[in-house]
CSV table of C-alpha atoms and ligand atoms in Angstrom, one decimal:
chain,number,residue,atom,x,y,z
Y,61,MET,CA,21.1,18.7,8.8
Y,62,GLU,CA,22.7,17.2,5.4
Y,63,GLU,CA,19.7,17.2,2.7
Y,64,GLN,CA,19.6,15.5,-0.6
Y,65,ILE,CA,17.5,15.7,-3.8
Y,66,VAL,CA,15.6,12.8,-4.5
Y,67,ARG,CA,13.8,12.1,-8.0
Y,68,LEU,CA,11.2,9.8,-7.8
Y,69,THR,CA,8.1,8.8,-9.6
Y,70,VAL,CA,5.2,8.7,-7.4
Y,71,ASN,CA,1.6,7.3,-8.8
Y,72,GLY,CA,2.9,8.0,-12.4
Y,73,GLU,CA,4.2,11.7,-11.6
Y,74,GLU,CA,7.8,12.5,-11.5
Y,75,GLN,CA,8.6,14.5,-8.2
Y,76,GLN,CA,11.5,16.0,-7.2
Y,77,VAL,CA,12.1,16.7,-3.2
Y,78,ARG,CA,14.8,17.9,-1.1
Y,79,VAL,CA,14.7,16.0,2.2
Y,80,PRO,CA,16.9,15.3,5.1
Y,81,ALA,CA,19.2,12.4,4.4
Y,82,ARG,CA,17.7,10.4,7.3
Y,83,GLN,CA,13.7,11.2,6.3
Y,84,LEU,CA,12.0,8.0,5.6
Y,85,LEU,CA,10.1,7.4,2.6
Y,86,SER,CA,6.5,7.5,4.6
Y,87,GLY,CA,7.4,11.2,5.8
Y,88,LEU,CA,8.7,11.9,2.1
Y,89,LEU,CA,5.1,10.9,0.9
Y,90,ARG,CA,3.2,12.1,3.8
Y,91,ASP,CA,5.0,15.5,4.7
Y,92,ASP,CA,6.4,16.5,1.7
Y,93,LEU,CA,3.9,15.0,-1.2
Y,94,ASN,CA,1.0,15.3,1.1
Y,95,LEU,CA,-0.3,11.9,0.4
Y,96,THR,CA,-1.5,10.9,3.7
Y,97,GLY,CA,-3.6,8.1,2.2
Y,98,THR,CA,-0.2,6.1,3.7
Y,99,LYS,CA,-0.6,6.1,7.3
Y,100,ARG,CA,2.0,6.6,10.1
Y,101,GLY,CA,1.9,3.9,13.0
Y,102,CYS,CA,4.5,2.1,14.9
Y,103,GLU,CA,7.0,3.1,12.4
Y,104,THR,CA,9.4,-0.1,13.4
Y,105,GLY,CA,7.9,-2.3,10.5
Y,106,VAL,CA,5.4,-4.1,12.7
Y,107,CYS,CA,2.0,-2.9,11.9
Y,108,GLY,CA,2.1,-2.2,8.0
Y,109,VAL,CA,-0.1,0.7,7.9
Y,110,CYS,CA,2.6,2.4,5.9
Y,111,THR,CA,2.8,-0.2,3.1
Y,112,VAL,CA,3.3,1.0,-0.2
Y,113,HIS,CA,4.7,-0.3,-3.8
Y,114,LEU,CA,8.2,0.2,-4.8
Y,115,ASP,CA,8.8,-0.6,-8.1
Y,116,GLY,CA,5.8,-2.9,-7.6
Y,117,LYS,CA,6.7,-4.5,-4.6
Y,118,PRO,CA,5.1,-4.1,-1.3
Y,119,VAL,CA,7.5,-2.2,1.4
Y,120,LYS,CA,6.8,-0.9,4.6
Y,121,SER,CA,7.5,2.7,3.9
Y,122,CYS,CA,8.8,3.2,7.6
Y,123,LEU,CA,11.6,1.2,7.2
Y,124,ALA,CA,13.0,2.8,4.0
Y,125,LEU,CA,14.9,5.9,3.6
Y,126,ALA,CA,13.5,8.7,1.2
Y,127,VAL,CA,16.8,8.2,-0.7
Y,128,GLN,CA,16.7,4.8,-1.2
Y,129,ALA,CA,13.6,5.6,-3.7
Y,130,ASP,CA,15.7,7.8,-5.8
Y,131,GLY,CA,15.1,6.8,-9.1
Y,132,HIS,CA,12.6,4.5,-8.4
Y,133,GLN,CA,8.7,4.3,-9.0
Y,134,VAL,CA,6.3,4.3,-6.1
Y,135,THR,CA,2.5,3.8,-5.9
Y,136,THR,CA,0.5,4.7,-2.8
Y,137,ILE,CA,-3.2,4.3,-2.2
Y,138,GLU,CA,-4.3,7.5,-4.0
Y,139,GLY,CA,-2.6,5.9,-6.9
Y,140,ILE,CA,-4.4,2.7,-7.2
Y,141,CYS,CA,-7.9,4.2,-8.3
Y,142,GLY,CA,-9.0,3.7,-11.7
Y,143,PRO,CA,-10.0,6.4,-14.3
Y,144,GLY,CA,-12.0,9.3,-13.0
Y,145,LYS,CA,-10.9,8.1,-9.5
Y,146,ALA,CA,-13.3,5.3,-9.8
Y,147,LEU,CA,-12.8,2.7,-6.5
Y,148,HIS,CA,-10.2,-0.2,-7.4
Y,149,PRO,CA,-11.9,-3.6,-7.3
Y,150,ILE,CA,-10.1,-4.0,-4.2
Y,151,GLN,CA,-11.2,-0.9,-2.2
Y,152,LYS,CA,-15.1,-2.1,-3.4
Y,153,ALA,CA,-14.5,-5.4,-2.2
Y,154,PHE,CA,-13.2,-4.0,1.3
Y,155,MET,CA,-15.8,-1.5,1.7
Y,156,GLU,CA,-18.7,-4.2,0.8
Y,157,HIS,CA,-17.4,-7.4,2.5
Y,158,GLY,CA,-16.2,-6.3,6.1
Y,159,GLY,CA,-12.7,-5.7,4.9
Y,160,LEU,CA,-12.7,-2.8,7.2
Y,161,GLN,CA,-14.0,-0.7,10.4
Y,162,CYS,CA,-12.0,2.0,11.5
Y,163,GLY,CA,-10.1,2.1,8.2
Y,164,PHE,CA,-6.7,3.2,9.6
Y,165,CYS,CA,-5.0,-0.3,8.6
Y,166,THR,CA,-6.9,-0.2,5.1
Y,167,PRO,CA,-4.5,1.4,3.0
Y,168,GLY,CA,-1.6,-1.0,3.9
Y,169,PHE,CA,-4.0,-4.0,3.5
Y,170,ILE,CA,-4.7,-2.6,0.0
Y,171,MET,CA,-1.6,-2.3,-1.0
Y,172,LEU,CA,-0.3,-5.5,0.0
Y,173,THR,CA,-3.2,-7.4,-1.3
Y,174,ALA,CA,-2.8,-5.6,-4.4
Y,175,ALA,CA,0.8,-6.7,-4.8
Y,176,LEU,CA,-0.2,-10.2,-3.8
Y,177,LEU,CA,-3.0,-10.4,-6.7
Y,178,ALA,CA,-0.6,-9.0,-9.3
Y,179,ARG,CA,1.6,-12.2,-8.6
Y,180,ASN,CA,-0.8,-14.4,-7.8
Y,181,PRO,CA,-4.5,-13.8,-9.2
Y,182,ASP,CA,-6.1,-16.9,-7.4
Y,183,PRO,CA,-4.4,-17.2,-4.2
Y,184,SER,CA,-5.8,-19.9,-1.5
Y,185,GLU,CA,-6.8,-19.0,1.8
Y,186,GLU,CA,-3.7,-20.4,3.1
Y,187,GLU,CA,-1.6,-18.2,0.8
Y,188,ILE,CA,-3.7,-15.1,1.5
Y,189,ARG,CA,-3.3,-15.4,5.2
Y,190,ARG,CA,0.4,-15.8,4.8
Y,191,GLU,CA,0.6,-12.8,3.0
Y,192,LEU,CA,-1.1,-10.7,4.8
Y,193,SER,CA,0.3,-11.8,8.0
Y,194,GLY,CA,2.8,-9.1,8.2
Y,195,ASN,CA,-0.3,-6.4,8.6
Y,196,LEU,CA,-2.2,-5.8,11.9
Y,197,CYS,CA,-5.6,-4.9,12.2
Y,198,ARG,CA,-7.3,-4.0,15.6
Y,199,CYS,CA,-10.9,-4.0,14.5
Y,200,THR,CA,-12.2,-6.6,12.0
Y,201,GLY,CA,-10.7,-9.9,13.5
Y,202,TYR,CA,-9.3,-10.5,9.6
Y,203,THR,CA,-12.3,-12.5,8.4
Y,204,GLY,CA,-13.6,-9.8,6.7
Y,205,ILE,CA,-10.3,-8.9,5.2
Y,206,ILE,CA,-9.7,-12.4,3.9
Y,207,GLU,CA,-13.1,-12.4,2.5
Y,208,SER,CA,-12.8,-9.2,0.8
Y,209,VAL,CA,-9.5,-10.5,-0.8
Y,210,GLN,CA,-11.2,-13.6,-2.3
Y,211,VAL,CA,-13.8,-11.3,-3.6
Y,212,ALA,CA,-11.5,-9.1,-5.0
Y,213,ALA,CA,-9.8,-11.7,-6.9
Y,214,ARG,CA,-12.9,-12.9,-8.3
Y,215,ALA,CA,-14.0,-9.5,-9.5
Y,216,MET,CA,-10.7,-8.7,-11.3
Y,217,ALA,CA,-10.6,-12.6,-12.7
Y,218,GLY,CA,-14.0,-11.3,-14.2
Y,219,GLU,CA,-12.9,-7.9,-15.4
Y,220,ARG,CA,-10.1,-9.9,-17.2
Y,221,LYS,CA,-12.5,-12.0,-19.3
Y,222,GLN,CA,-14.4,-9.2,-20.4
C,251,FES,S1,4.5,2.3,10.8
C,251,FES,FE1,5.4,1.4,9.1
C,251,FES,S2,5.3,-1.1,9.8
C,251,FES,FE2,4.0,0.4,11.0
C,252,FES,S1,-10.2,-1.5,10.6
C,252,FES,FE1,-9.5,-0.6,12.3
C,252,FES,S2,-7.6,-1.2,12.4
C,252,FES,FE2,-8.4,-2.4,10.7
């Protein structure tokens, strides 16, 4: 099988990986770099559990080939913690406000939320619902997720004022 070298930056670290030409970005992250916080679900772009940031924009990593990330920056759930692995305010909000139950969908929702709040720090509930509509959760009924995003937005606004 044809292989290619992919050079990319993942969570701030430069990586060079030899992958089959058809390797998915989700496979590179999980299988080659052992970053298993990015989940593998439908692998057809429906569920969003594989969401990561590619150059700051959310992408479903099961829909991208690893070679498409060559020369680019990828951030995964492992890369959004603060110094000393302190929880990101979004992670904290999801934990404390019913944003997760089994947690399988959570990395994807957190990465999507991080991208939303970077672009729009004060989204309306309608904007949050629209932005998150591409990811699925079988457990929470979404109410806790929406509340968690709102709490995280307020917490991050507070941090910026300090
Ligand atoms: S695993 Fe990528 S969208 Fe479901
Ligand atoms: S918390 Fe279980 S799928 Fe979302």
